[in-house]
Amino acid sequence: MSETVDDEAADEHAVDRETVDRTREQAADADRVIVKAGTNSLTDAESNLDDEKLDKLVDDLVDLLDRGKEIILVSSGAVGAGKGRVGNGEETLEELQALSTVGQSHLMRRYTESFERHGYTVAQILLTQDDLENPDRFTNFHNTIETLLEWGVVPIINENDAIGTEELRIGDNDMISASIAVGVGVDLLVTLTDVGGVYTGNPKEDDSAALIDAVGENYGYVQGLVDESAGEEFGGIQTKVSGARTVSEHGIPAVIAKSTEPEVLEQIATQKAVGTIFVPINGGHNE
Ligand code: GLU
């Protein structure tokens, strides 16, 4: 079958092989990794927490821990898990915020159990964007993270949806994980989602959409494709691309990959081609 116009354009804009390989090596060597998991990676179609998905995520994270890496998990799923517990159909901001409080404790119970299977202890940190912007609060947050990591405890972070002043939006955790990645100083950001990375179109609607394996000098081209395929709504692939781009501008590689991909984190840790990798940019723009 001949290549589509999209494929040809993507090939033309592809990041060179050597740069991709170097970035995969840097990602594989990361000592401190922040992993963000979205609601779809943790819940089923009825919005119940999906034990299999959660255990799979934890097994993947434990693979990194067993390799001696430090991990920080940013997990969504509080509102989703709350809906599964209390019932669907709620939609006012107050209801969503209240649902998050039900779902968050349920989520943490499951994480605690799941990590215990491997002998690891977890900790919960809930924060808002304000906490990240206020220097004193950020210092406290940072110190807590460092202490937990020293102890070998896995910090699990979510936005404090019940008291966040902004409207609760899917996608906030994409921004929060990028801010934490830069502020705390990690070596790699991995965003796990229900699509396999960044595509030339929306893979959920367009069978011919092709995976873009790396984003670097082609950022302008990729951003144009994402804007075109994803529309105006907040969340989804745009916030993931924006978060990954932010960390790459701080010299940190980032990967967007599918949470259901077998041993997805191990694949990254062994330099396999998985998802879309963002090339770190040292010293400004590379376009
Ligand atoms: N904090 C929300 C939740 O746990 C999700 C926000 C997001 O996905 O960015 O349900």
CSV table of C-alpha atoms and ligand atoms in Angstrom, one decimal:
chain,number,residue,atom,x,y,z
A,1,MET,CA,0.0,0.0,0.0
A,2,SER,CA,1.4,3.4,-0.9
A,3,GLU,CA,2.1,6.0,1.9
A,4,THR,CA,-0.6,8.5,2.6
A,5,VAL,CA,0.1,12.2,2.3
A,6,ASP,CA,0.2,12.4,6.1
A,7,ASP,CA,2.9,9.6,6.3
A,8,GLU,CA,5.0,11.4,3.7
A,9,ALA,CA,4.8,14.7,5.5
A,10,ALA,CA,5.6,13.0,8.8
A,11,ASP,CA,8.6,11.3,7.3
A,12,GLU,CA,9.8,14.5,5.8
A,13,HIS,CA,9.6,16.1,9.3
A,14,ALA,CA,11.0,13.2,11.2
A,15,VAL,CA,13.7,13.8,13.8
A,16,ASP,CA,17.0,12.2,12.7
A,17,ARG,CA,17.7,8.7,13.9
A,18,GLU,CA,20.9,9.6,15.9
A,19,THR,CA,19.0,12.2,17.9
A,20,VAL,CA,16.2,9.8,18.6
A,21,ASP,CA,18.6,7.1,19.7
A,22,ARG,CA,20.5,9.5,21.9
A,23,THR,CA,17.2,10.7,23.6
A,24,ARG,CA,16.1,7.1,24.1
A,25,GLU,CA,19.4,6.3,25.8
A,26,GLN,CA,19.0,9.4,28.0
A,27,ALA,CA,15.5,8.4,28.9
A,28,ALA,CA,16.6,4.8,29.7
A,29,ASP,CA,19.4,6.1,32.0
A,30,ALA,CA,17.1,8.3,34.0
A,31,ASP,CA,17.6,7.9,37.8
A,32,ARG,CA,14.5,9.8,38.8
A,33,VAL,CA,11.3,9.4,36.8
A,34,ILE,CA,7.9,11.1,37.1
A,35,VAL,CA,5.0,9.1,35.7
A,36,LYS,CA,1.6,10.5,35.1
A,37,ALA,CA,-1.4,8.2,34.7
A,38,GLY,CA,-4.7,9.4,33.4
A,39,THR,CA,-8.2,8.4,34.5
A,40,ASN,CA,-8.7,6.1,31.4
A,41,SER,CA,-5.6,4.2,32.4
A,42,LEU,CA,-7.2,3.3,35.7
A,43,THR,CA,-11.0,3.0,35.3
A,44,ASP,CA,-13.3,0.8,33.2
A,45,ALA,CA,-16.2,1.9,30.9
A,46,GLU,CA,-18.6,2.1,34.0
A,47,SER,CA,-16.1,4.4,35.7
A,48,ASN,CA,-15.2,1.8,38.3
A,49,LEU,CA,-11.6,1.5,39.3
A,50,ASP,CA,-10.2,-1.3,37.2
A,51,ASP,CA,-8.1,-3.6,39.4
A,52,GLU,CA,-6.3,-5.1,36.4
A,53,LYS,CA,-5.3,-1.8,35.0
A,54,LEU,CA,-4.1,-0.4,38.3
A,55,ASP,CA,-2.1,-3.5,39.1
A,56,LYS,CA,-0.6,-3.4,35.6
A,57,LEU,CA,0.5,0.2,36.2
A,58,VAL,CA,2.0,-0.7,39.6
A,59,ASP,CA,3.8,-3.7,38.1
A,60,ASP,CA,5.3,-1.4,35.5
A,61,LEU,CA,6.4,1.2,38.2
A,62,VAL,CA,7.9,-1.6,40.3
A,63,ASP,CA,10.0,-2.6,37.4
A,64,LEU,CA,11.6,0.8,37.5
A,65,LEU,CA,11.9,0.7,41.3
A,66,ASP,CA,13.6,-2.7,41.1
A,67,ARG,CA,16.1,-1.2,38.7
A,68,GLY,CA,17.1,1.2,41.4
A,69,LYS,CA,15.3,4.3,40.0
A,70,GLU,CA,13.3,6.8,42.1
A,71,ILE,CA,9.7,7.3,41.0
A,72,ILE,CA,7.0,9.9,41.6
A,73,LEU,CA,3.5,9.0,40.4
A,74,VAL,CA,1.0,11.7,39.4
A,75,SER,CA,-2.3,9.8,39.3
A,76,SER,CA,-5.7,11.0,38.1
A,77,GLY,CA,-8.8,8.9,38.6
A,78,ALA,CA,-10.3,10.4,41.8
A,79,VAL,CA,-13.4,11.8,40.1
A,80,GLY,CA,-13.7,8.7,37.9
A,81,ALA,CA,-13.4,6.3,40.8
A,82,GLY,CA,-15.8,8.5,42.8
A,83,LYS,CA,-18.4,8.2,40.0
A,84,GLY,CA,-18.1,4.5,40.1
A,85,ARG,CA,-18.7,4.5,43.9
A,86,VAL,CA,-21.5,7.0,44.2
A,87,GLY,CA,-23.2,6.7,40.8
A,88,ASN,CA,-22.9,8.4,37.4
A,89,GLY,CA,-24.7,11.5,36.1
A,90,GLU,CA,-23.3,14.1,38.5
A,91,GLU,CA,-21.9,17.1,36.8
A,92,THR,CA,-21.9,20.3,38.7
A,93,LEU,CA,-18.5,21.5,39.9
A,94,GLU,CA,-19.6,20.9,43.5
A,95,GLU,CA,-20.6,17.4,42.7
A,96,LEU,CA,-17.4,16.6,40.8
A,97,GLN,CA,-15.3,18.0,43.7
A,98,ALA,CA,-17.2,15.9,46.2
A,99,LEU,CA,-16.9,12.8,44.0
A,100,SER,CA,-13.1,13.4,43.9
A,101,THR,CA,-13.0,13.0,47.7
A,102,VAL,CA,-14.7,9.7,47.6
A,103,GLY,CA,-12.7,8.4,44.7
A,104,GLN,CA,-9.3,9.6,46.0
A,105,SER,CA,-9.4,7.5,49.2
A,106,HIS,CA,-10.6,4.5,47.2
A,107,LEU,CA,-7.8,5.1,44.7
A,108,MET,CA,-5.2,5.3,47.5
A,109,ARG,CA,-6.5,2.1,49.2
A,110,ARG,CA,-6.0,0.3,45.9
A,111,TYR,CA,-2.6,1.7,45.3
A,112,THR,CA,-1.6,0.8,48.9
A,113,GLU,CA,-2.7,-2.8,48.4
A,114,SER,CA,-1.2,-3.1,45.0
A,115,PHE,CA,2.3,-1.7,45.9
A,116,GLU,CA,2.2,-3.9,49.1
A,117,ARG,CA,2.2,-7.0,46.8
A,118,HIS,CA,5.8,-6.0,46.0
A,119,GLY,CA,6.7,-4.8,49.5
A,120,TYR,CA,6.6,-1.0,48.7
A,121,THR,CA,5.0,1.7,50.7
A,122,VAL,CA,3.1,4.7,49.2
A,123,ALA,CA,2.4,8.2,50.3
A,124,GLN,CA,-0.4,10.6,49.2
A,125,ILE,CA,0.2,14.3,48.4
A,126,LEU,CA,-2.7,16.4,47.2
A,127,LEU,CA,-1.9,19.9,45.9
A,128,THR,CA,-3.1,22.7,43.8
A,129,GLN,CA,-1.4,24.9,41.2
A,130,ASP,CA,-1.1,27.6,43.9
A,131,ASP,CA,1.0,25.3,46.0
A,132,LEU,CA,3.4,25.0,43.2
A,133,GLU,CA,3.6,28.7,42.6
A,134,ASN,CA,4.1,29.8,46.2
A,135,PRO,CA,7.8,29.5,47.0
A,136,ASP,CA,7.3,28.5,50.7
A,137,ARG,CA,4.7,25.9,50.0
A,138,PHE,CA,6.8,24.6,47.1
A,139,THR,CA,9.8,24.2,49.3
A,140,ASN,CA,7.8,22.2,51.8
A,141,PHE,CA,6.4,20.0,49.0
A,142,HIS,CA,9.9,19.5,47.6
A,143,ASN,CA,11.4,18.6,51.0
A,144,THR,CA,8.6,16.1,51.6
A,145,ILE,CA,9.2,14.5,48.2
A,146,GLU,CA,13.0,14.3,48.8
A,147,THR,CA,12.4,12.7,52.2
A,148,LEU,CA,10.0,10.1,50.9
A,149,LEU,CA,12.3,9.2,48.0
A,150,GLU,CA,15.2,8.8,50.5
A,151,TRP,CA,13.0,6.4,52.5
A,152,GLY,CA,12.1,4.4,49.3
A,153,VAL,CA,8.5,5.4,49.6
A,154,VAL,CA,6.5,6.1,46.4
A,155,PRO,CA,4.9,9.5,46.4
A,156,ILE,CA,1.5,9.5,44.7
A,157,ILE,CA,0.3,13.0,43.8
A,158,ASN,CA,-3.1,14.3,42.6
A,159,GLU,CA,-4.6,17.7,42.3
A,160,ASN,CA,-6.6,18.6,45.4
A,161,ASP,CA,-9.8,18.7,43.5
A,162,ALA,CA,-12.0,19.5,46.5
A,163,ILE,CA,-10.3,22.8,47.2
A,164,GLY,CA,-8.7,23.7,43.9
A,165,THR,CA,-9.9,27.2,43.0
A,166,GLU,CA,-9.9,26.7,39.3
A,167,GLU,CA,-12.6,24.7,37.6
A,168,LEU,CA,-11.7,21.0,37.9
A,169,ARG,CA,-10.5,20.0,34.4
A,170,ILE,CA,-9.2,16.8,32.9
A,171,GLY,CA,-5.7,17.8,31.8
A,172,ASP,CA,-4.7,19.7,34.9
A,173,ASN,CA,-2.6,16.8,36.0
A,174,ASP,CA,-0.7,17.0,32.7
A,175,MET,CA,0.3,20.5,33.6
A,176,ILE,CA,1.0,19.7,37.3
A,177,SER,CA,3.2,16.8,36.4
A,178,ALA,CA,5.2,19.0,34.0
A,179,SER,CA,5.6,21.7,36.8
A,180,ILE,CA,6.7,19.1,39.3
A,181,ALA,CA,9.1,17.5,36.8
A,182,VAL,CA,10.9,20.8,36.3
A,183,GLY,CA,10.6,22.1,39.9
A,184,VAL,CA,11.7,18.9,41.7
A,185,GLY,CA,14.3,18.0,39.0
A,186,VAL,CA,13.6,14.7,37.5
A,187,ASP,CA,15.4,13.0,34.6
A,188,LEU,CA,12.4,11.8,32.7
A,189,LEU,CA,8.6,12.5,32.4
A,190,VAL,CA,6.4,9.6,31.2
A,191,THR,CA,2.8,10.4,30.4
A,192,LEU,CA,0.7,7.3,30.2
A,193,THR,CA,-2.6,7.6,28.4
A,194,ASP,CA,-5.1,5.6,26.3
A,195,VAL,CA,-3.5,6.5,22.9
A,196,GLY,CA,-0.1,5.3,21.8
A,197,GLY,CA,1.6,8.7,21.6
A,198,VAL,CA,1.3,11.7,19.3
A,199,TYR,CA,-0.2,10.9,15.9
A,200,THR,CA,-0.6,12.7,12.6
A,201,GLY,CA,-4.4,12.8,13.2
A,202,ASN,CA,-6.7,11.6,15.9
A,203,PRO,CA,-6.2,7.8,16.1
A,204,LYS,CA,-9.6,7.3,17.7
A,205,GLU,CA,-11.3,8.7,14.6
A,206,ASP,CA,-8.8,8.3,11.8
A,207,ASP,CA,-7.4,4.8,10.9
A,208,SER,CA,-4.7,6.4,8.7
A,209,ALA,CA,-3.3,8.5,11.6
A,210,ALA,CA,0.4,7.6,11.9
A,211,LEU,CA,2.5,7.6,15.1
A,212,ILE,CA,5.1,10.3,15.3
A,213,ASP,CA,8.0,8.6,17.1
A,214,ALA,CA,9.9,11.7,18.1
A,215,VAL,CA,9.3,15.4,18.6
A,216,GLY,CA,12.2,17.8,18.5
A,217,GLU,CA,13.0,20.2,15.6
A,218,ASN,CA,9.6,19.2,14.1
A,219,TYR,CA,7.7,20.7,17.1
A,220,GLY,CA,6.0,23.4,15.0
A,221,TYR,CA,4.8,20.8,12.5
A,222,VAL,CA,3.6,18.5,15.3
A,223,GLN,CA,1.9,21.3,17.2
A,224,GLY,CA,0.0,22.2,14.0
A,225,LEU,CA,-1.2,18.6,13.6
A,226,VAL,CA,-2.3,18.4,17.2
A,227,ASP,CA,-4.2,21.7,17.0
A,228,GLU,CA,-5.9,20.5,13.9
A,229,SER,CA,-6.9,17.1,15.1
A,230,ALA,CA,-7.8,17.8,18.7
A,231,GLY,CA,-9.9,21.0,18.4
A,232,GLU,CA,-10.3,23.5,21.2
A,233,GLU,CA,-11.1,21.4,24.3
A,234,PHE,CA,-8.7,21.4,27.2
A,235,GLY,CA,-7.2,18.1,28.1
A,236,GLY,CA,-6.5,15.2,25.8
A,237,ILE,CA,-3.4,15.2,23.7
A,238,GLN,CA,-2.8,19.0,23.7
A,239,THR,CA,-2.1,19.2,27.4
A,240,LYS,CA,0.1,16.1,27.2
A,241,VAL,CA,2.1,17.6,24.3
A,242,SER,CA,2.3,20.9,26.0
A,243,GLY,CA,3.5,19.3,29.3
A,244,ALA,CA,6.1,17.2,27.4
A,245,ARG,CA,7.3,20.2,25.5
A,246,THR,CA,7.7,22.3,28.7
A,247,VAL,CA,9.9,19.7,30.3
A,248,SER,CA,11.9,19.1,27.1
A,249,GLU,CA,12.6,22.9,27.1
A,250,HIS,CA,14.2,22.4,30.5
A,251,GLY,CA,16.6,19.7,29.1
A,252,ILE,CA,14.5,16.8,30.4
A,253,PRO,CA,13.3,14.1,27.9
A,254,ALA,CA,9.6,13.1,28.0
A,255,VAL,CA,7.6,10.2,26.6
A,256,ILE,CA,3.9,9.9,25.8
A,257,ALA,CA,2.9,6.3,25.6
A,258,LYS,CA,-0.1,3.9,25.9
A,259,SER,CA,-0.7,2.6,29.5
A,260,THR,CA,-1.9,-0.8,28.1
A,261,GLU,CA,1.3,-1.3,26.2
A,262,PRO,CA,3.0,-4.4,27.8
A,263,GLU,CA,5.8,-3.5,30.2
A,264,VAL,CA,5.7,0.0,28.8
A,265,LEU,CA,8.1,1.5,31.4
A,266,GLU,CA,10.6,-1.4,31.1
A,267,GLN,CA,10.6,-0.8,27.3
A,268,ILE,CA,11.6,2.9,28.0
A,269,ALA,CA,14.2,1.7,30.5
A,270,THR,CA,15.7,-0.6,27.9
A,271,GLN,CA,15.8,2.0,25.0
A,272,LYS,CA,12.9,0.4,23.0
A,273,ALA,CA,10.9,2.4,20.6
A,274,VAL,CA,7.6,3.1,22.4
A,275,GLY,CA,5.2,6.0,22.1
A,276,THR,CA,6.4,9.5,21.2
A,277,ILE,CA,9.7,10.7,22.7
A,278,PHE,CA,10.4,14.5,23.2
A,279,VAL,CA,14.0,15.5,22.6
A,280,PRO,CA,15.4,17.7,25.4
A,281,ILE,CA,16.3,21.1,24.2
A,282,ASN,CA,19.2,22.7,26.0
A,283,GLY,CA,19.4,26.4,25.7
A,284,GLY,CA,16.2,27.5,24.1
A,285,HIS,CA,14.3,26.8,20.9
A,286,ASN,CA,15.4,24.4,18.3
A,287,GLU,CA,13.1,25.4,15.5
B,1,GLU,N1,-7.6,15.4,39.4
B,1,GLU,C1,-8.6,14.7,38.5
B,1,GLU,C2,-9.0,13.4,39.1
B,1,GLU,O1,-8.2,12.8,39.8
B,1,GLU,C3,-8.2,14.6,37.1
B,1,GLU,C4,-7.5,15.7,36.5
B,1,GLU,C5,-6.7,15.3,35.3
B,1,GLU,O2,-6.9,14.3,34.8
B,1,GLU,O3,-5.9,16.1,34.8
B,1,GLU,O4,-10.0,12.8,38.8
